[in-house]
Structures are given as C-alpha cells and as structure tokens.
Amino acid sequence: MSDMKKDIGGSRDEVIPIVNRNNIVSERNSDDAAGDTDICSSCTSIVLTVISILLMVCTFPLSMFFCIKVIQEYERAVIFRLGRVKKGGAVGPGLFFIIPCIDQCNIVDLRTVSFDVPPQEILTKDSVTVSVDAVVYYNIRAPMAAVCNVENYSKSTKLLSATTLRNILGTKTLSELLADRENIASDLKAMIDTATDPWGIDIERVEVKDVRLPQNLQRAMAAEAEATREARAKVIGAEGEQKASKALKEASDIISSSPAALQLRYLQTLATISSEKNSTIVFPIPIEMFANFAKKKEE
C-alpha cells in the first residue's frame, strides 16, 4: 500500500511508502525472544557444565576412565556438547578430554572402506535382463560433514551406489556392458562422487565385478559363436584345398615335362615308405614301361 502525495509546485506526484508499524513491532518481539532463548540456553549450559565438573571432582579418580579418550591415527572424533558441535572441529588422533553427561563423542574412521553392491536385476537398452554386481571403495574426507550432514553415511553410500548402478547400466546395450566396463566404471565413480561430496565422502574406485546372463541367452550366444567358428573353419579348409590343388597342378606340369623327374619322385616316395619300418611296400610301376614290351611282341 502506498499514498500519492503532490509536491508544493504541483508539477508531479511522488510515491511515499507507508511503514507498517505492526511488522516492526513483531520483528522486535521475535528478536527479543531469540535473545532471551540464547541467554537461557547459555545459562543452562553453564549450570550443567558446572554440575558435571563437580561430579567429576567428587568421583575422582574413577571419573578419569570416562573423561579421557584415545583414538588411533586413522580416526577422528566429532564431539557434541549439549547438542552443539564443539569448537575446533574434529579431534584426534591421540589423547583428548571430554566432560561426561554433556559431551557425546562420535568416532569416524578415515581409512578406505570397500563394500559389495548386491546383484541388481537390470533391463538394458536393448531389452535384455542381466544381473550385475559391483564393488565400491571410498574414504571419509571431512568427518564433520559425514556426521552432521547425513544420518548414516555408510548405509546411504551403499543405497546410492545400488541406485546409480541401475540408472547407468539401464542406458547401455548388452554389447556395451560386456565390452566397455572401464568407461562404465568411470561414469559410476563420477556420479556417486558428485552425490556424496556434501557428505564429506570421496569415492576412490568403482568396479563392475560380474555380469550374469540368463541361461537361454547364454545357450543362444554359445550356439551363435559355435556356428560362426564352424563357418570360419569351412572357409579356411576350402581356401587350403584351393591352394593345394593349385600347387599340385603346378607340380604335375613340372613333372610331366621331364620323365626322369617322375622316376625321381617314385624313388623319393619309396625312401619315405621304407623309413617307416613297413614289412610290405607297394611300389607303383608306370604303364609306359610296359608299352615298350608290347611293341616288341607285335613286331
């Protein structure tokens, strides 16, 4: 809402906004309430801290077993004091001190963790149902984000990995799934890493372990591969026979041009047979040798 008010000269109009006093009053009241809440919270925190320290002093040295914590080199501790994160961020490694009753300690492991993605029934782009499983390796980069930004970072990462695996492989054909595993693994890593970045998690590696095909599809693919191999073997055999026939024709032409060459071939065959320790040797005799005897009889 606004009012139109004319200038003294009357030449033009100005828009003068009307200030709502009720809004100002409500904002002041909310600020005052927030300030009162902060003051009450601070006072309560101080009182509870003093009481916890008094209990520690009264139960000393037994309370030392609950106040002193030790974490390993590969671990970090996120401490919540009365529900709020303690200043300074994650603590560790080594020895640190907490106040019982008001401090809650969450320990995060920074080592690389691996887990198996359960087998997923996936319908590929060419309408083939396959079962695929994978393995994922990750580590915690930011312990504060892993504790504060997600309820259970391990379970959430596993569920996200399974869902991403189904979404990525659903856009691939069966041939791409079997032959292009490296690119598929890199795509999976990039998508999971982008989604888990607000959780303080780094995805180190993603690998597709196994692709299981239905039994009928395996039999069909095996029959297809066998038929392809048989066809290739027949072609190779036919080519070999063709080359052998050409070589025999050339050899016969050379032998027919020289009768002595044919006799030498006979002798070579006889030497080959005799080296095999055979008791009976059949040696062919050319018919041309009997032709001379036939001519003599006729004369």
Coordinates of C-alpha atoms in Angstrom, one line a residue:
M1 CA 0.0 0.0 0.0
S2 CA 1.2 3.5 -0.8
D3 CA -0.3 7.0 -0.9
M4 CA 0.1 9.6 -3.7
K5 CA 1.2 13.0 -2.4
K6 CA 1.6 16.1 -4.6
D7 CA 4.5 18.4 -4.3
I8 CA 4.1 22.1 -3.5
G9 CA 4.6 23.1 -7.1
G10 CA 2.0 20.5 -8.3
S11 CA 4.2 19.5 -11.2
R12 CA 4.4 15.7 -10.5
D13 CA 3.4 13.1 -7.9
E14 CA 5.7 11.1 -5.6
V15 CA 5.1 7.6 -4.2
I16 CA 5.6 7.7 -0.5
P17 CA 5.6 4.2 1.1
I18 CA 3.6 3.7 4.3
V19 CA 5.6 1.9 7.1
N20 CA 3.7 -0.9 8.8
R21 CA 4.3 -0.4 12.5
N22 CA 2.9 -3.8 13.3
N23 CA 5.6 -5.6 11.3
I24 CA 8.3 -3.6 13.1
V25 CA 6.9 -4.5 16.4
S26 CA 6.6 -8.2 15.5
E27 CA 10.2 -8.3 14.3
R28 CA 11.4 -6.6 17.5
N29 CA 9.4 -9.1 19.5
S30 CA 11.0 -12.1 17.6
D31 CA 14.5 -10.7 18.1
D32 CA 13.8 -10.2 21.8
A33 CA 12.5 -13.8 22.1
A34 CA 15.6 -15.2 20.3
G35 CA 17.8 -13.2 22.5
D36 CA 16.0 -14.4 25.6
T37 CA 16.3 -18.0 24.3
D38 CA 20.0 -17.7 23.7
I39 CA 20.5 -16.2 27.2
C40 CA 18.5 -19.1 28.8
S41 CA 20.4 -21.7 26.7
S42 CA 23.8 -20.2 27.7
C43 CA 22.8 -20.1 31.4
T44 CA 21.6 -23.7 31.3
S45 CA 24.8 -24.8 29.6
I46 CA 26.9 -23.1 32.2
V47 CA 24.9 -24.6 35.0
L48 CA 25.1 -28.1 33.5
T49 CA 28.8 -27.8 32.8
V50 CA 29.5 -26.7 36.4
I51 CA 27.5 -29.6 37.8
S52 CA 29.3 -32.1 35.5
I53 CA 32.7 -30.8 36.6
L54 CA 31.6 -31.0 40.3
L55 CA 30.6 -34.7 39.7
M56 CA 33.9 -35.3 38.1
V57 CA 35.8 -33.9 41.0
C58 CA 33.7 -35.8 43.5
T59 CA 34.2 -39.1 41.7
F60 CA 37.9 -38.6 41.0
P61 CA 39.9 -40.7 40.1
L62 CA 37.2 -43.0 38.9
S63 CA 35.8 -40.3 36.6
M64 CA 39.1 -40.3 34.6
F65 CA 38.2 -43.5 33.0
F66 CA 35.2 -41.7 31.4
C67 CA 36.8 -38.4 30.7
I68 CA 40.0 -39.4 28.9
K69 CA 39.5 -40.9 25.4
V70 CA 42.2 -42.2 23.0
I71 CA 41.7 -42.6 19.2
Q72 CA 44.0 -44.1 16.6
E73 CA 46.0 -42.3 13.9
Y74 CA 43.4 -43.2 11.3
E75 CA 40.4 -42.0 13.4
R76 CA 38.8 -38.6 14.2
A77 CA 36.3 -37.7 16.9
V78 CA 33.4 -35.3 16.5
I79 CA 32.3 -34.0 19.9
F80 CA 28.8 -32.6 20.6
R81 CA 28.4 -30.6 23.8
L82 CA 24.8 -30.3 24.8
G83 CA 23.8 -31.0 21.2
R84 CA 26.1 -28.5 19.6
V85 CA 29.4 -29.2 17.8
K86 CA 32.4 -28.4 20.0
K87 CA 34.5 -25.5 18.6
G88 CA 37.6 -26.6 16.8
G89 CA 36.1 -29.3 14.7
A90 CA 37.1 -32.9 14.7
V91 CA 39.6 -34.0 17.4
G92 CA 42.4 -36.5 17.1
P93 CA 44.4 -38.5 16.8
G94 CA 45.8 -39.3 20.2
L95 CA 44.5 -38.3 23.7
F96 CA 41.7 -35.9 24.4
F97 CA 39.4 -34.9 27.2
I98 CA 35.6 -34.9 27.4
I99 CA 33.1 -34.0 30.1
P100 CA 30.7 -36.9 30.9
C101 CA 27.0 -36.4 30.8
I102 CA 27.1 -33.4 28.5
D103 CA 29.6 -34.5 25.8
Q104 CA 28.8 -37.0 23.1
C105 CA 31.7 -38.4 21.0
N106 CA 31.3 -39.8 17.5
I107 CA 34.4 -41.6 16.1
V108 CA 34.9 -41.6 12.3
D109 CA 37.3 -44.0 10.5
L110 CA 39.3 -42.3 7.8
R111 CA 40.6 -45.5 6.2
T112 CA 39.5 -46.7 2.8
V113 CA 36.3 -48.8 3.1
S114 CA 35.1 -51.3 0.4
F115 CA 31.7 -52.9 0.1
D116 CA 29.9 -55.0 -2.5
V117 CA 26.9 -53.7 -4.3
P118 CA 24.3 -56.5 -4.2
P119 CA 23.4 -58.1 -7.6
Q120 CA 20.9 -55.8 -9.4
E121 CA 18.4 -57.1 -12.0
I122 CA 18.8 -54.6 -14.8
L123 CA 17.0 -54.2 -18.1
T124 CA 19.5 -53.0 -20.7
K125 CA 18.8 -50.6 -23.6
D126 CA 18.2 -53.5 -26.0
S127 CA 15.7 -55.2 -23.6
V128 CA 17.9 -57.9 -22.2
T129 CA 17.6 -58.7 -18.5
V130 CA 21.0 -59.1 -16.8
S131 CA 22.2 -59.4 -13.2
V132 CA 25.2 -57.1 -12.4
D133 CA 27.1 -56.5 -9.1
A134 CA 30.0 -54.1 -8.4
V135 CA 32.4 -53.1 -5.7
V136 CA 33.0 -49.6 -4.4
Y137 CA 35.9 -48.1 -2.5
Y138 CA 35.5 -44.8 -0.5
N139 CA 37.0 -42.9 2.4
I140 CA 36.0 -40.0 4.6
R141 CA 37.4 -36.7 3.6
A142 CA 35.5 -34.4 6.1
P143 CA 34.5 -36.1 9.4
M144 CA 32.3 -33.1 10.4
A145 CA 30.2 -33.4 7.2
A146 CA 30.0 -37.2 7.4
V147 CA 28.5 -36.9 10.9
C148 CA 26.4 -33.7 10.6
N149 CA 25.1 -33.8 7.0
V150 CA 23.8 -37.4 6.8
E151 CA 22.4 -39.8 9.3
N152 CA 24.3 -42.9 8.3
Y153 CA 26.9 -42.2 5.7
S154 CA 27.8 -45.9 5.2
K155 CA 24.2 -47.1 4.5
S156 CA 23.5 -44.0 2.4
T157 CA 26.5 -44.6 0.2
K158 CA 25.5 -48.2 -0.3
L159 CA 22.0 -47.4 -1.3
L160 CA 23.1 -44.6 -3.6
S161 CA 25.7 -46.9 -5.3
A162 CA 23.0 -49.5 -6.0
T163 CA 20.6 -46.9 -7.4
T164 CA 23.3 -45.3 -9.6
L165 CA 24.4 -48.7 -10.9
R166 CA 20.8 -49.4 -12.1
N167 CA 20.4 -46.0 -13.7
I168 CA 23.8 -46.1 -15.6
L169 CA 23.5 -49.6 -16.9
G170 CA 19.9 -49.1 -17.9
T171 CA 21.2 -46.8 -20.7
K172 CA 23.7 -49.3 -22.1
T173 CA 23.2 -52.2 -24.5
L174 CA 24.4 -55.7 -23.7
S175 CA 27.4 -55.4 -26.0
E176 CA 28.5 -52.1 -24.4
L177 CA 28.0 -53.6 -21.0
L178 CA 30.3 -56.6 -21.8
A179 CA 33.0 -54.7 -23.8
D180 CA 33.1 -51.2 -22.2
R181 CA 33.5 -51.8 -18.5
E182 CA 36.2 -49.2 -17.9
N183 CA 34.0 -46.3 -19.2
I184 CA 31.0 -47.6 -17.2
A185 CA 33.1 -47.7 -14.1
S186 CA 34.4 -44.2 -14.6
D187 CA 30.8 -42.9 -15.1
L188 CA 29.7 -44.7 -12.0
K189 CA 32.5 -43.2 -10.0
A190 CA 31.8 -39.6 -11.2
M191 CA 28.1 -39.8 -10.4
I192 CA 28.5 -41.3 -7.0
D193 CA 31.3 -39.0 -6.1
T194 CA 29.2 -35.9 -7.0
A195 CA 26.3 -37.1 -4.9
T196 CA 28.4 -37.9 -1.9
D197 CA 30.5 -34.8 -1.9
P198 CA 28.2 -32.9 0.5
W199 CA 28.6 -35.8 2.9
G200 CA 32.4 -35.4 3.0
I201 CA 33.0 -38.7 1.2
D202 CA 35.5 -39.4 -1.6
I203 CA 34.8 -42.3 -4.0
E204 CA 38.2 -43.8 -4.8
R205 CA 37.2 -46.6 -7.2
V206 CA 34.2 -48.4 -8.7
E207 CA 34.5 -51.7 -10.5
V208 CA 31.9 -53.9 -12.2
K209 CA 32.5 -57.4 -10.8
D210 CA 30.3 -59.8 -12.7
V211 CA 27.6 -59.7 -15.4
R212 CA 25.3 -62.7 -15.2
L213 CA 23.2 -63.5 -18.3
P214 CA 20.0 -65.7 -18.4
Q215 CA 20.6 -69.4 -19.2
N216 CA 18.6 -69.3 -22.5
L217 CA 20.6 -66.2 -23.6
Q218 CA 23.9 -68.0 -22.8
R219 CA 22.8 -71.0 -24.9
A220 CA 21.8 -68.8 -27.8
M221 CA 25.1 -66.9 -27.7
A222 CA 27.1 -70.1 -27.4
A223 CA 25.2 -71.6 -30.5
E224 CA 25.9 -68.4 -32.4
A225 CA 29.6 -68.5 -31.6
E226 CA 29.8 -72.2 -32.5
A227 CA 28.1 -71.6 -35.8
T228 CA 30.5 -68.7 -36.6
R229 CA 33.5 -70.8 -35.8
E230 CA 32.3 -73.7 -37.9
A231 CA 31.7 -71.4 -40.9
R232 CA 35.1 -69.9 -40.5
A233 CA 36.7 -73.3 -40.3
K234 CA 34.9 -74.4 -43.5
V235 CA 36.1 -71.3 -45.3
I236 CA 39.7 -71.8 -44.1
G237 CA 39.5 -75.5 -45.2
A238 CA 38.2 -74.6 -48.7
E239 CA 40.9 -72.0 -49.1
G240 CA 43.6 -74.6 -48.1
E241 CA 42.2 -77.1 -50.6
Q242 CA 42.2 -74.4 -53.4
K243 CA 45.8 -73.5 -52.7
A244 CA 46.8 -77.2 -52.5
S245 CA 45.2 -78.0 -55.9
K246 CA 47.0 -75.1 -57.5
A247 CA 50.3 -76.4 -56.1
L248 CA 49.6 -79.9 -57.3
K249 CA 48.7 -78.7 -60.8
E250 CA 52.0 -76.8 -60.9
A251 CA 53.9 -79.8 -59.7
S252 CA 52.3 -82.1 -62.2
D253 CA 53.1 -79.7 -65.1
I254 CA 56.7 -79.7 -64.0
I255 CA 56.9 -83.5 -63.6
S256 CA 55.2 -84.1 -67.0
S257 CA 57.7 -82.0 -68.8
S258 CA 60.6 -84.3 -67.6
P259 CA 60.1 -88.2 -67.4
A260 CA 63.2 -88.5 -65.2
A261 CA 61.6 -86.2 -62.6
L262 CA 58.7 -88.7 -62.3
Q263 CA 61.1 -91.6 -61.7
L264 CA 62.9 -89.5 -59.0
R265 CA 59.6 -88.8 -57.4
Y266 CA 58.9 -92.6 -57.3
L267 CA 62.3 -93.2 -55.6
Q268 CA 61.6 -90.4 -53.1
T269 CA 58.3 -92.0 -52.2
L270 CA 59.9 -95.4 -51.8
A271 CA 62.6 -93.9 -49.5
T272 CA 59.8 -92.3 -47.4
I273 CA 57.9 -95.5 -47.1
S274 CA 60.9 -97.6 -46.2
S275 CA 61.8 -95.3 -43.3
E276 CA 58.6 -96.2 -41.5
K277 CA 59.6 -99.9 -41.0
N278 CA 56.8 -101.4 -43.1
S279 CA 57.1 -105.1 -43.9
T280 CA 55.1 -104.7 -47.2
I281 CA 55.9 -102.0 -49.7
V282 CA 53.7 -101.4 -52.7
F283 CA 55.6 -99.5 -55.4
P284 CA 53.7 -98.3 -58.5
I285 CA 55.2 -99.0 -61.9
P286 CA 54.5 -96.7 -64.7
I287 CA 52.4 -98.2 -67.6
E288 CA 54.8 -96.6 -70.1
M289 CA 57.4 -99.2 -69.2
F290 CA 55.1 -101.9 -70.4
A291 CA 54.4 -100.1 -73.6
N292 CA 57.9 -100.9 -75.0
F293 CA 57.4 -104.6 -74.3
A294 CA 54.0 -104.6 -76.0
K295 CA 55.6 -103.0 -79.2
K296 CA 58.4 -105.7 -79.2
K297 CA 55.8 -108.5 -79.1
E298 CA 53.8 -107.0 -82.0
E299 CA 57.0 -106.9 -84.1

